[in-house]
Amino acid sequence: MSNLKIVWKLFLTQTSLIIISLLTIGIYAGISLKEHYLEQLVPQLTTNATLIRDIVAKELIDGKSDTIDFLTKRLGSKIHMRATIVDSGGTVLGDSEKDPTKMGNHLDRPEIREALRGKVGKSIRYSETLKTEMMYLALPVEIKYRIIGAVRVSLPLSKVEKMGGHIYEVIVWGAIIAALLSLGIGFILARRMGKPLIQMTMAARKMARGDFSELIRTDSKDEIGDLARSFNTMSIELQNKIETLTKQIRERQAILSGMIEGVIAINQDRRVILINSAAEEILNIPPGRALGRFHWEVIRHTRLNPLFQEVLETGAQKMEEIILHYGGERILRVQTAAIPGEGGTPWAMVAVFHDITQIRDLERVRKEFVANVSHELRTPLTSIKGFVETLRNGAVSDPEKSLRFLEIIEKHTERLNRLITDLLNLSQIESGKTEANNLKPVNLVDVVSRVISNFREIADQKGQKIKMNIPSVLPHVLADKERIETVMENLLDNAVKYTPNNGEVTVSAFEKDDGVQVEVADTGIGIPPKDIPRIFERFYRVDKARSRELGGTGLGLSIVKHIIETHGGKVRAESEAGKGSRFIFNLPKSPLL
C-alpha cells in the first residue's frame, strides 16, 4: 500500500508538475516574448524616426506643410510604419495614413509632450484614429538648440497580441495532452523514474554550469535506462564538441589578435560580424564598439564604406591603397574579398588592412639615397675628370699648374675615398653586423681620452680648447669598442670643424639610470631649429657648401645614430643657431662589472 501511495503521489505530482510547468513556462514565455518583441521594436522605431527627422528637418524650418505631408506619406510607405510630423505647438503637419488637416492637436499625446521637451517620447495605447493598440515613439526636431517640432513613428501591436494568443492556445492544448498522456502511462513510468531522473536532473544542472563530469549510473534495461545511457553519451559528446569549439574559437582569436594586419568582416546586412584588435587600432575604433553595428556607423572614411558596399553587391575582389589621418598619416593597402553564400551571392565580405607606410617611406628614402649618392659621387668625379682633361690638353707642361691640379685631384680622390668608406661602414652597421661577441665591457674614459688626443693638434691649430668632464670612476658600458670610437670621432670631428677659432669643445660623461650618458658640446655656429629633426638623415647637411668645403660626406651623424641604436641606446641633438650645439647619447651599463 505504501509503495502504491508513493507511485500515486509520484504519478499525481508528475502530472500536476507537467501541467503547471507548461502553464507557467507558457505564460512566462508569452509575456517575455511580448516584452522582447516590444524591446526589439524600439531601435527600429528610433532608427526610422531619426531617418525621417533628418529628411524633413529643412522643410519643417521652412514651414512647407504640403512638402512635409508628401514626404511623410512617402517615407511611411517605405518604412512600413505610420509617421506623423507636428510643429512645436502640436499641430499635425504631415501624416502617412491620415489627412493632417482633419487631425486634432497632438499636444495631449504623452510621447509628443516628451519629444517637445527635448526627450525621446514612448507610449503604448489604443489609437482612436486607427482603432487598434499602437506603440509610439517620438523624437524632437532641434535646430540650434531650439525645438521646432517632433517626428513620431508607430506600429500596430496586433501582431504581438496575435502571437501571444497563439502561444497561450498552444500552452492550453499542450497541458491537456500532457495530462491525458500522464493519466495513461504515468503510473507505469512513476515506479521507474525516481532515482535515474533525480540523477539526470542533478547532472543536467551541472552541465548547465559547464561541469560534464557527472554520469548516470543505472542497470535498468528499459527506456529510463536507455535515456540514462543516452544522457551519458550526450554529455560526453557535448563536452567534446564544446572543448573542440572552444579550442577553435581560442585559436581563431589568437591568430586574429596576433596579426599585425587589420581584419574586418561585414555581412550582407552591412553589420560588422568580426574585427580584430589591429583593425580597431588602424581604424580608430574603441575596442568592442564595432561588432553588430553597421559599418558606416563605426568607420569614418570616404572611400572604405563605398568599397565595402561594392564588394557586397558585386562579389568582386578589390585591392586599393588609402590614406588615413588618425594619429598621423598612414598608408594602407586594403584587400577585400566576398564570402559566397547560397547561389553564389555574397553573404559577407572580409577586408584585410596592410600598413605599408614604412614600405613607402623606405622607397622614398631609397630614391633619395640613390639620388644623393649619385650627386655626391658625380661632383668629385666631374672635378677630377675636368682637371685630368686640362692636364692632358697642355697644363701638364706647366709644373706649377700641374702640381696645383694634382693636389686638387688628390683632394677629390680623398673625398671619394671618405665617402665610399662611410657608405661601407653605414651599410655594415645597418645590416646588423655588430656581433654579440663584439659587445664587451668598455671603459669610456679610455675611449674618450684616446679620441680627444687624436684631435688635439687640429684643435690647437685653431686655438680651440677641448675639455673632458668625466669622473674618474665611471661604470663600464657594454659595447663594441671600435664602433664607440667611431661615434666619438665623428662627433668630435664635427665639433672641431664647425667651431670657430678660439672656440671650446667639451666632452662630458656621467652615470644616469641604467646606463651612461655622454655629451659632446661646442661653441660653434649651431644648428637652426628647423634642421635639427633631420640632421641624422643620410646626406643631410645644414650648410651644404660649407660641409663640402670642410670635407664632410654627410654620413657622419647617420653612422652615429645607427651605431648607438644597434647598442640599444638613443642619440639626440640640442642646439641654438650661433651659440653652439650639444649631442647627447646613452649606452647601457655592462652587467659584468
mmCIF file of C-alpha atoms in Angstrom, residues 459 461-465 499-505:
data_model
loop_
_atom_site.group_PDB
_atom_site.id
_atom_site.type_symbol
_atom_site.label_atom_id
_atom_site.label_comp_id
_atom_site.label_asym_id
_atom_site.label_seq_id
_atom_site.Cartn_x
_atom_site.Cartn_y
_atom_site.Cartn_z
ATOM 1 C CA ALA A 459 92.199 71.996 -32.248
ATOM 2 C CA GLN A 461 95.938 74.965 -34.790
ATOM 3 C CA LYS A 462 92.544 76.727 -34.492
ATOM 4 C CA GLY A 463 93.194 77.925 -30.964
ATOM 5 C CA GLN A 464 90.399 75.688 -29.665
ATOM 6 C CA LYS A 465 90.199 74.064 -26.250
ATOM 7 C CA THR A 499 83.545 75.649 -34.046
ATOM 8 C CA PRO A 500 85.311 78.923 -34.909
ATOM 9 C CA ASN A 501 88.903 79.673 -33.923
ATOM 10 C CA ASN A 502 89.441 80.082 -30.169
ATOM 11 C CA GLY A 503 86.227 78.184 -29.507
ATOM 12 C CA GLU A 504 85.653 75.418 -26.986
ATOM 13 C CA VAL A 505 84.607 71.756 -27.169
#
